[in-house]
Structures are given as structure tokens and as C-alpha cells.
Amino acid sequence: MIGVFDSGFGGLTVLEALLKKIPQYDYLYLGDNARAPYGGRSQETIYEYTREAVDFLFREGCTLVVLACNTASAQALRKIQTEYLPKKYPGRNVLGVIRPLVEAVANNQKIKRVGVIGTRATIESQAYEHELKKINPNLEIFSQSAPLLVPLIEEGWQSKPETKRILKKYLQPLKIKQIDSLILGCTHYPILYADICRIMTRRCQVYHPGEIIADSLKNYIDRHPKYKINESKNPQRIFFTSDSSRRFFDFAKKFVKVEIGDIRKISIQTK
Ligand code: DGL
């Protein structure tokens, strides 16, 4: 079973793409809605919350975990991969979303100037910059945190003129830099995909994060066949949230094409 973790609902945009591309696996989605948003929290807190979520998902029987959350990928993944897993779960893996998005952009030779938008914690971590530079040190990178977008989307304001104005304000500094590509470094931003593309115009390539992450996960599993063991004819989809399941249903219904049968409210901490 593949565990998909997000601070809240946003990771459903990633799960939607995974279910489209590789539906043959069992998936367990965990949203830490009770403690979301993570985007304004400190590195220590984001690491602790993410580590607890990883423990929870492995305890529930996941063999591989994907951190669909950019903030968790930016602030916690590295430490989990290099320090926590080798000690506590040797032989198991946790993957993030930053590397696949970075590879798609940095390996495209036509792209010289890259923009990144994300939560405050993601942008402050500079995780995208570091990863992009590792692949192509010549890239020019411009980052912009866009902290108001998550609450506006969760409030259902994605089509309101106020949201479009705020989005424009966030994107304008990147547009002025004449970026060739924009990385949507947050689970929620694909919900504004059409507006973002319109503002950035056709000269700027905006990749769909879900599709890239799904391609990358498929590729990873092909290269690590031990995870294929879980391929099944009647794959399971399990949903857990640490907060209200009604709000979870409402968000899913509004924004993604993911069929959610039952959602269980759980406590992530063991203590
Ligand atoms: N899921 C988070 C991300 O992708 C956005 C919401 C939050 O701040 O928790 O960065």
C-alpha cells in the first residue's frame, strides 16, 4: 500500500493524478487537517508532524510513503530520509514532490529562468533553489511566497475577483523577470492553474505538478519492483484525517475527481 501524506486536503490534487496514472495500487491518504496549515510553521514543528505521519502510515501497513505536501517535502524530507528512516525503518522509503518537479524543469534545456511559488516555509527553506542548482547551476531562479492562496482556496474563493487580484500581485514580480517556467510549489495551486497560465501568458511554461509526480512515482516503482507486490485487482482507497471528515468530503467534492467512500478521523500521535 502506498501512503500519501499531506498537511490537509491539498494532497488530493496529487492523489488524483496518481489514481489516474497508476490506479493498480492500494492507497492510504492521510491529511493532518487538525494541525494544518503547515506553511507558516517552523522547521522543527513541520519535521515532528511529518515524522509522526510517517510513523502512522508505516504502522497502518504502507510500504512506501509519498509526501504530497511541498512544505513537508521542503522542511522535513531530507532529515527523514537521511536520519530517521535508516535508524527506524531500514529498507523502507519516503519520497517527496520537490525532486520530480525540479527534474522536469531543470532538464529542459530551453528553460533558463525559473519562478517558484509556495508557502512561506517552502520558500524560506530554499529547497527548490538548491535542487534546481544541483542539476543546472546556470539557472536563474526567482521565488515568491504566496501565503494567502491556501486559505482563499480552502474558503472556496478560487474564482472570486479578490483572489485573482491577489494571485496577480504574487505573480507580477515573477512575470517582470520574464521567467520561462513557473513551478507550482504547493498542493493547492493547481486549483488555480487556468488563472495562473492566463496571467503568466504562453511564454511561460507551467507544469502540472500532479502529472509529473505521478510519472516519477511510476518510474520509481518500475525501478524498485519490490513495491509492485501490492498491485491488486481490487485496489483499496483508504482516507484518514486528523480533523472533521465532513469538511474533507466537501473539499474533495469541490476540487478533485477522487471518489471517497469513507473517511476515518484518527489521532496521528501515538502518545
Ligand atoms: N500542503 C501544503 C503545501 O503543499 C499547503 C498547505 C499548508 O500550508 O499546510 O505546501
mmCIF file of C-alpha atoms and ligand atoms in Angstrom:
data_model
loop_
_atom_site.group_PDB
_atom_site.id
_atom_site.type_symbol
_atom_site.label_atom_id
_atom_site.label_comp_id
_atom_site.label_asym_id
_atom_site.label_seq_id
_atom_site.Cartn_x
_atom_site.Cartn_y
_atom_site.Cartn_z
ATOM 1 C CA MET A 1 0.000 0.000 0.000
ATOM 2 C CA ILE A 2 1.243 3.476 -0.898
ATOM 3 C CA GLY A 3 0.801 6.149 1.761
ATOM 4 C CA VAL A 4 0.091 9.661 0.530
ATOM 5 C CA PHE A 5 0.589 12.325 3.170
ATOM 6 C CA ASP A 6 -0.438 15.947 3.190
ATOM 7 C CA SER A 7 -0.919 18.603 5.846
ATOM 8 C CA GLY A 8 -4.588 18.645 4.843
ATOM 9 C CA PHE A 9 -6.793 18.355 1.757
ATOM 10 C CA GLY A 10 -4.415 19.771 -0.841
ATOM 11 C CA GLY A 11 -2.598 16.492 -1.437
ATOM 12 C CA LEU A 12 -5.792 15.185 -3.010
ATOM 13 C CA THR A 13 -4.674 17.029 -6.166
ATOM 14 C CA VAL A 14 -1.624 14.734 -6.159
ATOM 15 C CA LEU A 15 -3.619 11.621 -5.287
ATOM 16 C CA GLU A 16 -5.991 12.386 -8.166
ATOM 17 C CA ALA A 17 -3.070 12.252 -10.604
ATOM 18 C CA LEU A 18 -1.668 9.064 -9.008
ATOM 19 C CA LEU A 19 -5.026 7.308 -9.314
ATOM 20 C CA LYS A 20 -5.181 8.272 -12.970
ATOM 21 C CA LYS A 21 -1.662 7.148 -13.825
ATOM 22 C CA ILE A 22 -1.100 4.144 -11.541
ATOM 23 C CA PRO A 23 -4.507 3.017 -10.262
ATOM 24 C CA GLN A 24 -3.431 -0.592 -9.702
ATOM 25 C CA TYR A 25 -2.002 0.089 -6.225
ATOM 26 C CA ASP A 26 -3.664 0.364 -2.841
ATOM 27 C CA TYR A 27 -3.544 3.914 -1.491
ATOM 28 C CA LEU A 28 -3.910 5.296 2.008
ATOM 29 C CA TYR A 29 -4.326 9.075 2.137
ATOM 30 C CA LEU A 30 -3.611 10.879 5.376
ATOM 31 C CA GLY A 31 -4.486 14.553 5.855
ATOM 32 C CA ASP A 32 -3.313 16.184 9.068
ATOM 33 C CA ASN A 33 -6.157 18.696 8.893
ATOM 34 C CA ALA A 34 -6.221 19.267 12.647
ATOM 35 C CA ARG A 35 -2.723 20.797 12.503
ATOM 36 C CA ALA A 36 -2.884 22.370 9.031
ATOM 37 C CA PRO A 37 -1.723 24.645 7.560
ATOM 38 C CA TYR A 38 1.945 23.751 7.878
ATOM 39 C CA GLY A 39 3.086 26.608 5.634
ATOM 40 C CA GLY A 40 3.625 29.148 8.400
ATOM 41 C CA ARG A 41 5.175 26.753 10.917
ATOM 42 C CA SER A 42 8.800 26.296 11.965
ATOM 43 C CA GLN A 43 11.127 23.642 10.569
ATOM 44 C CA GLU A 44 11.171 21.769 13.910
ATOM 45 C CA THR A 45 7.382 21.581 14.069
ATOM 46 C CA ILE A 46 6.985 20.565 10.427
ATOM 47 C CA TYR A 47 9.591 17.833 10.920
ATOM 48 C CA GLU A 48 7.892 16.487 14.079
ATOM 49 C CA TYR A 49 4.429 16.455 12.485
ATOM 50 C CA THR A 50 5.725 14.813 9.321
ATOM 51 C CA ARG A 51 7.714 12.203 11.236
ATOM 52 C CA GLU A 52 4.593 11.308 13.226
ATOM 53 C CA ALA A 53 2.625 10.990 9.994
ATOM 54 C CA VAL A 54 5.289 8.711 8.523
ATOM 55 C CA ASP A 55 5.134 6.529 11.655
ATOM 56 C CA PHE A 56 1.361 6.407 11.356
ATOM 57 C CA LEU A 57 1.427 5.378 7.687
ATOM 58 C CA PHE A 58 4.024 2.652 8.208
ATOM 59 C CA ARG A 59 2.054 1.405 11.228
ATOM 60 C CA GLU A 60 -1.040 1.153 9.035
ATOM 61 C CA GLY A 61 0.819 -1.089 6.613
ATOM 62 C CA CYS A 62 2.165 1.269 3.943
ATOM 63 C CA THR A 63 5.390 0.094 2.337
ATOM 64 C CA LEU A 64 6.166 3.360 0.578
ATOM 65 C CA VAL A 65 5.166 6.898 1.555
ATOM 66 C CA VAL A 66 4.834 9.946 -0.682
ATOM 67 C CA LEU A 67 4.904 13.368 0.963
ATOM 68 C CA ALA A 68 2.446 15.122 -1.342
ATOM 69 C CA CYS A 69 2.894 18.249 0.773
ATOM 70 C CA ASN A 70 5.531 20.654 -0.559
ATOM 71 C CA THR A 71 6.058 22.202 2.859
ATOM 72 C CA ALA A 72 6.778 18.796 4.415
ATOM 73 C CA SER A 73 8.953 17.843 1.436
ATOM 74 C CA ALA A 74 10.916 21.090 1.780
ATOM 75 C CA GLN A 75 11.345 21.150 5.552
ATOM 76 C CA ALA A 76 11.285 17.516 6.707
ATOM 77 C CA LEU A 77 12.032 15.046 3.914
ATOM 78 C CA ARG A 78 15.803 15.305 3.917
ATOM 79 C CA LYS A 79 16.133 14.635 7.644
ATOM 80 C CA ILE A 80 13.609 11.807 7.443
ATOM 81 C CA GLN A 81 15.495 10.173 4.572
ATOM 82 C CA THR A 82 18.992 10.614 5.938
ATOM 83 C CA GLU A 83 18.481 10.243 9.706
ATOM 84 C CA TYR A 84 15.110 8.783 10.639
ATOM 85 C CA LEU A 85 14.499 6.021 8.085
ATOM 86 C CA PRO A 86 17.925 4.353 8.303
ATOM 87 C CA LYS A 87 17.507 4.104 12.099
ATOM 88 C CA LYS A 88 13.838 3.257 12.399
ATOM 89 C CA TYR A 89 12.738 1.790 9.047
ATOM 90 C CA PRO A 90 15.746 0.447 7.125
ATOM 91 C CA GLY A 91 14.666 -0.768 3.705
ATOM 92 C CA ARG A 92 11.610 1.490 3.505
ATOM 93 C CA ASN A 93 11.394 4.801 1.699
ATOM 94 C CA VAL A 94 9.665 8.154 1.825
ATOM 95 C CA LEU A 95 9.567 10.244 -1.345
ATOM 96 C CA GLY A 96 8.818 13.932 -1.778
ATOM 97 C CA VAL A 97 7.452 16.126 -4.543
ATOM 98 C CA ILE A 98 10.272 18.623 -4.992
ATOM 99 C CA ARG A 99 12.781 16.455 -6.829
ATOM 100 C CA PRO A 100 10.393 15.328 -9.611
ATOM 101 C CA LEU A 101 9.197 18.886 -10.278
ATOM 102 C CA VAL A 102 12.747 20.175 -10.293
ATOM 103 C CA GLU A 103 13.916 17.462 -12.694
ATOM 104 C CA ALA A 104 11.155 18.279 -15.168
ATOM 105 C CA VAL A 105 12.192 21.925 -15.259
ATOM 106 C CA ALA A 106 15.980 21.700 -14.894
ATOM 107 C CA ASN A 107 16.344 19.024 -17.557
ATOM 108 C CA ASN A 108 14.555 21.163 -20.119
ATOM 109 C CA GLN A 109 17.427 22.957 -21.865
ATOM 110 C CA LYS A 110 15.146 25.709 -23.150
ATOM 111 C CA ILE A 111 14.407 26.876 -19.615
ATOM 112 C CA LYS A 112 16.900 29.415 -18.274
ATOM 113 C CA ARG A 113 14.823 31.471 -15.851
ATOM 114 C CA VAL A 114 12.598 29.712 -13.345
ATOM 115 C CA GLY A 115 9.981 31.022 -10.936
ATOM 116 C CA VAL A 116 8.829 29.175 -7.826
ATOM 117 C CA ILE A 117 5.749 29.902 -5.738
ATOM 118 C CA GLY A 118 4.929 28.160 -2.487
ATOM 119 C CA THR A 119 4.080 28.595 1.170
ATOM 120 C CA ARG A 120 6.298 30.729 3.354
ATOM 121 C CA ALA A 121 8.032 27.671 4.853
ATOM 122 C CA THR A 122 8.698 26.156 1.420
ATOM 123 C CA ILE A 123 10.169 29.350 0.003
ATOM 124 C CA GLU A 124 12.239 30.066 3.126
ATOM 125 C CA SER A 125 13.746 26.576 3.004
ATOM 126 C CA GLN A 126 15.190 27.342 -0.476
ATOM 127 C CA ALA A 127 14.759 23.647 -1.192
ATOM 128 C CA TYR A 128 13.673 24.301 -4.796
ATOM 129 C CA GLU A 129 16.662 26.584 -5.440
ATOM 130 C CA HIS A 130 19.145 24.046 -4.051
ATOM 131 C CA GLU A 131 17.709 21.160 -6.032
ATOM 132 C CA LEU A 132 17.439 23.185 -9.255
ATOM 133 C CA LYS A 133 21.032 24.388 -8.942
ATOM 134 C CA LYS A 134 22.247 20.843 -8.322
ATOM 135 C CA ILE A 135 21.004 19.844 -11.764
ATOM 136 C CA ASN A 136 21.682 23.093 -13.602
ATOM 137 C CA PRO A 137 23.880 25.654 -11.790
ATOM 138 C CA ASN A 138 23.269 28.192 -14.574
ATOM 139 C CA LEU A 139 19.565 28.548 -13.922
ATOM 140 C CA GLU A 140 18.305 31.895 -12.710
ATOM 141 C CA ILE A 141 15.727 31.329 -10.000
ATOM 142 C CA PHE A 142 13.124 33.730 -8.625
ATOM 143 C CA SER A 143 10.993 32.713 -5.654
ATOM 144 C CA GLN A 144 7.834 34.139 -4.215
ATOM 145 C CA SER A 145 5.829 33.003 -1.213
ATOM 146 C CA ALA A 146 2.070 33.225 -1.678
ATOM 147 C CA PRO A 147 0.665 32.586 1.800
ATOM 148 C CA LEU A 148 -2.843 33.935 1.144
ATOM 149 C CA LEU A 149 -3.682 31.471 -1.629
ATOM 150 C CA VAL A 150 -4.186 28.361 0.551
ATOM 151 C CA PRO A 151 -6.791 29.965 2.855
ATOM 152 C CA LEU A 152 -8.569 31.612 -0.100
ATOM 153 C CA ILE A 153 -8.888 28.276 -1.911
ATOM 154 C CA GLU A 154 -9.980 26.445 1.226
ATOM 155 C CA GLU A 155 -12.610 29.144 1.726
ATOM 156 C CA GLY A 156 -13.974 28.338 -1.749
ATOM 157 C CA TRP A 157 -12.871 31.738 -3.104
ATOM 158 C CA GLN A 158 -10.868 30.322 -6.016
ATOM 159 C CA SER A 159 -12.974 32.153 -8.663
ATOM 160 C CA LYS A 160 -13.557 35.428 -6.831
ATOM 161 C CA PRO A 161 -12.098 38.648 -8.270
ATOM 162 C CA GLU A 162 -10.329 39.267 -4.943
ATOM 163 C CA THR A 163 -8.386 36.007 -5.343
ATOM 164 C CA LYS A 164 -7.488 36.818 -8.943
ATOM 165 C CA ARG A 165 -6.184 40.223 -7.841
ATOM 166 C CA ILE A 166 -4.061 38.689 -5.078
ATOM 167 C CA LEU A 167 -2.782 35.994 -7.443
ATOM 168 C CA LYS A 168 -1.773 38.672 -9.940
ATOM 169 C CA LYS A 169 0.045 40.586 -7.210
ATOM 170 C CA TYR A 170 2.045 37.472 -6.284
ATOM 171 C CA LEU A 171 2.869 36.602 -9.893
ATOM 172 C CA GLN A 172 3.713 40.090 -11.134
ATOM 173 C CA PRO A 173 7.286 40.168 -9.716
ATOM 174 C CA LEU A 174 7.981 36.821 -11.422
ATOM 175 C CA LYS A 175 6.405 37.937 -14.680
ATOM 176 C CA ILE A 176 8.614 41.026 -14.726
ATOM 177 C CA LYS A 177 11.653 38.731 -14.532
ATOM 178 C CA GLN A 178 10.479 37.076 -17.757
ATOM 179 C CA ILE A 179 10.651 33.561 -16.372
ATOM 180 C CA ASP A 180 10.439 30.677 -18.846
ATOM 181 C CA SER A 181 8.786 28.302 -16.397
ATOM 182 C CA LEU A 182 6.874 28.528 -13.141
ATOM 183 C CA ILE A 183 6.912 25.777 -10.518
ATOM 184 C CA LEU A 184 3.677 25.430 -8.575
ATOM 185 C CA GLY A 185 5.287 24.500 -5.263
ATOM 186 C CA CYS A 186 2.137 23.931 -3.225
ATOM 187 C CA THR A 187 -0.581 21.296 -3.357
ATOM 188 C CA HIS A 188 -3.368 23.875 -3.694
ATOM 189 C CA TYR A 189 -2.072 25.934 -6.606
ATOM 190 C CA PRO A 190 -3.108 23.552 -9.414
ATOM 191 C CA ILE A 191 -6.679 24.521 -8.487
ATOM 192 C CA LEU A 192 -5.799 27.992 -9.865
ATOM 193 C CA TYR A 193 -3.985 26.500 -12.892
ATOM 194 C CA ALA A 194 -6.041 28.238 -15.604
ATOM 195 C CA ASP A 195 -5.764 31.660 -13.959
ATOM 196 C CA ILE A 196 -2.027 31.223 -13.369
ATOM 197 C CA CYS A 197 -1.442 30.283 -17.023
ATOM 198 C CA ARG A 198 -3.517 33.226 -18.193
ATOM 199 C CA ILE A 199 -1.570 35.695 -16.041
ATOM 200 C CA MET A 200 1.833 34.260 -16.959
ATOM 201 C CA THR A 201 0.918 34.065 -20.691
ATOM 202 C CA ARG A 202 2.102 31.408 -23.117
ATOM 203 C CA ARG A 203 5.738 32.386 -22.964
ATOM 204 C CA CYS A 204 5.942 30.793 -19.501
ATOM 205 C CA GLN A 205 5.600 27.045 -19.183
ATOM 206 C CA VAL A 206 3.600 25.918 -16.152
ATOM 207 C CA TYR A 207 3.875 22.202 -15.478
ATOM 208 C CA HIS A 208 1.037 20.302 -13.853
ATOM 209 C CA PRO A 209 2.629 19.050 -10.606
ATOM 210 C CA GLY A 210 0.342 16.015 -10.203
ATOM 211 C CA GLU A 211 1.187 14.620 -13.635
ATOM 212 C CA ILE A 212 4.927 14.980 -13.074
ATOM 213 C CA ILE A 213 4.766 13.426 -9.610
ATOM 214 C CA ALA A 214 2.682 10.508 -10.940
ATOM 215 C CA ASP A 215 5.142 9.870 -13.809
ATOM 216 C CA SER A 216 8.025 9.996 -11.380
ATOM 217 C CA LEU A 217 6.394 7.587 -8.913
ATOM 218 C CA LYS A 218 5.577 5.152 -11.723
ATOM 219 C CA ASN A 219 9.173 5.292 -12.801
ATOM 220 C CA TYR A 220 10.406 4.774 -9.242
ATOM 221 C CA ILE A 221 8.225 1.696 -8.743
ATOM 222 C CA ASP A 222 9.355 0.285 -12.106
ATOM 223 C CA ARG A 223 12.946 0.624 -10.881
ATOM 224 C CA HIS A 224 12.097 -0.812 -7.424
ATOM 225 C CA PRO A 225 9.868 -3.795 -8.171
ATOM 226 C CA LYS A 226 9.533 -4.744 -4.500
ATOM 227 C CA TYR A 227 6.747 -2.149 -4.291
ATOM 228 C CA LYS A 228 4.837 -3.867 -7.088
ATOM 229 C CA ILE A 229 3.919 -6.664 -4.699
ATOM 230 C CA ASN A 230 0.923 -4.623 -3.720
ATOM 231 C CA GLU A 231 -0.520 -4.432 -7.209
ATOM 232 C CA SER A 232 -4.101 -5.645 -6.891
ATOM 233 C CA LYS A 233 -7.224 -6.216 -8.983
ATOM 234 C CA ASN A 234 -9.480 -4.537 -6.469
ATOM 235 C CA PRO A 235 -7.254 -1.780 -5.179
ATOM 236 C CA GLN A 236 -8.192 -0.142 -1.903
ATOM 237 C CA ARG A 237 -8.520 3.584 -1.260
ATOM 238 C CA ILE A 238 -8.429 4.481 2.403
ATOM 239 C CA PHE A 239 -8.795 8.019 3.754
ATOM 240 C CA PHE A 240 -7.762 9.248 7.174
ATOM 241 C CA THR A 241 -7.937 12.763 8.568
ATOM 242 C CA SER A 242 -6.976 14.115 11.956
ATOM 243 C CA ASP A 243 -9.970 16.501 11.866
ATOM 244 C CA SER A 244 -13.555 16.745 10.620
ATOM 245 C CA SER A 245 -14.409 14.264 7.880
ATOM 246 C CA ARG A 246 -17.317 16.408 6.661
ATOM 247 C CA ARG A 247 -15.005 19.261 5.627
ATOM 248 C CA PHE A 248 -12.795 16.693 3.931
ATOM 249 C CA PHE A 249 -15.733 15.401 1.842
ATOM 250 C CA ASP A 250 -16.742 18.949 0.912
ATOM 251 C CA PHE A 251 -13.239 19.881 -0.254
ATOM 252 C CA ALA A 252 -12.852 16.682 -2.246
ATOM 253 C CA LYS A 253 -16.232 17.141 -3.920
ATOM 254 C CA LYS A 254 -15.474 20.717 -4.884
ATOM 255 C CA PHE A 255 -11.941 20.386 -6.205
ATOM 256 C CA VAL A 256 -10.923 16.869 -7.286
ATOM 257 C CA LYS A 257 -12.237 13.841 -9.081
ATOM 258 C CA VAL A 258 -11.411 11.361 -6.364
ATOM 259 C CA GLU A 259 -14.102 9.032 -5.135
ATOM 260 C CA ILE A 260 -14.095 8.965 -1.373
ATOM 261 C CA GLY A 261 -16.156 6.239 0.223
ATOM 262 C CA ASP A 262 -15.377 6.501 3.866
ATOM 263 C CA ILE A 263 -13.120 8.827 5.852
ATOM 264 C CA ARG A 264 -11.884 7.915 9.299
ATOM 265 C CA LYS A 265 -10.969 10.526 11.867
ATOM 266 C CA ILE A 266 -7.826 9.379 13.605
ATOM 267 C CA SER A 267 -5.181 10.588 16.011
ATOM 268 C CA ILE A 268 -1.736 10.702 14.421
ATOM 269 C CA GLN A 269 0.280 10.800 17.642
ATOM 270 C CA THR A 270 0.869 7.547 19.466
ATOM 271 C CA LYS A 271 1.006 9.136 22.917
HETATM 272 N N1 DGL B 1 0.075 21.212 1.580
HETATM 273 C C1 DGL B 1 0.812 22.428 1.755
HETATM 274 C C2 DGL B 1 1.924 22.511 0.684
HETATM 275 O O1 DGL B 1 1.882 21.864 -0.336
HETATM 276 C C3 DGL B 1 -0.068 23.651 1.695
HETATM 277 C C4 DGL B 1 -0.967 23.818 2.894
HETATM 278 C C5 DGL B 1 -0.228 24.073 4.190
HETATM 279 O O2 DGL B 1 0.372 25.150 4.365
HETATM 280 O O3 DGL B 1 -0.266 23.179 5.041
HETATM 281 O O4 DGL B 1 2.861 23.247 0.874
#
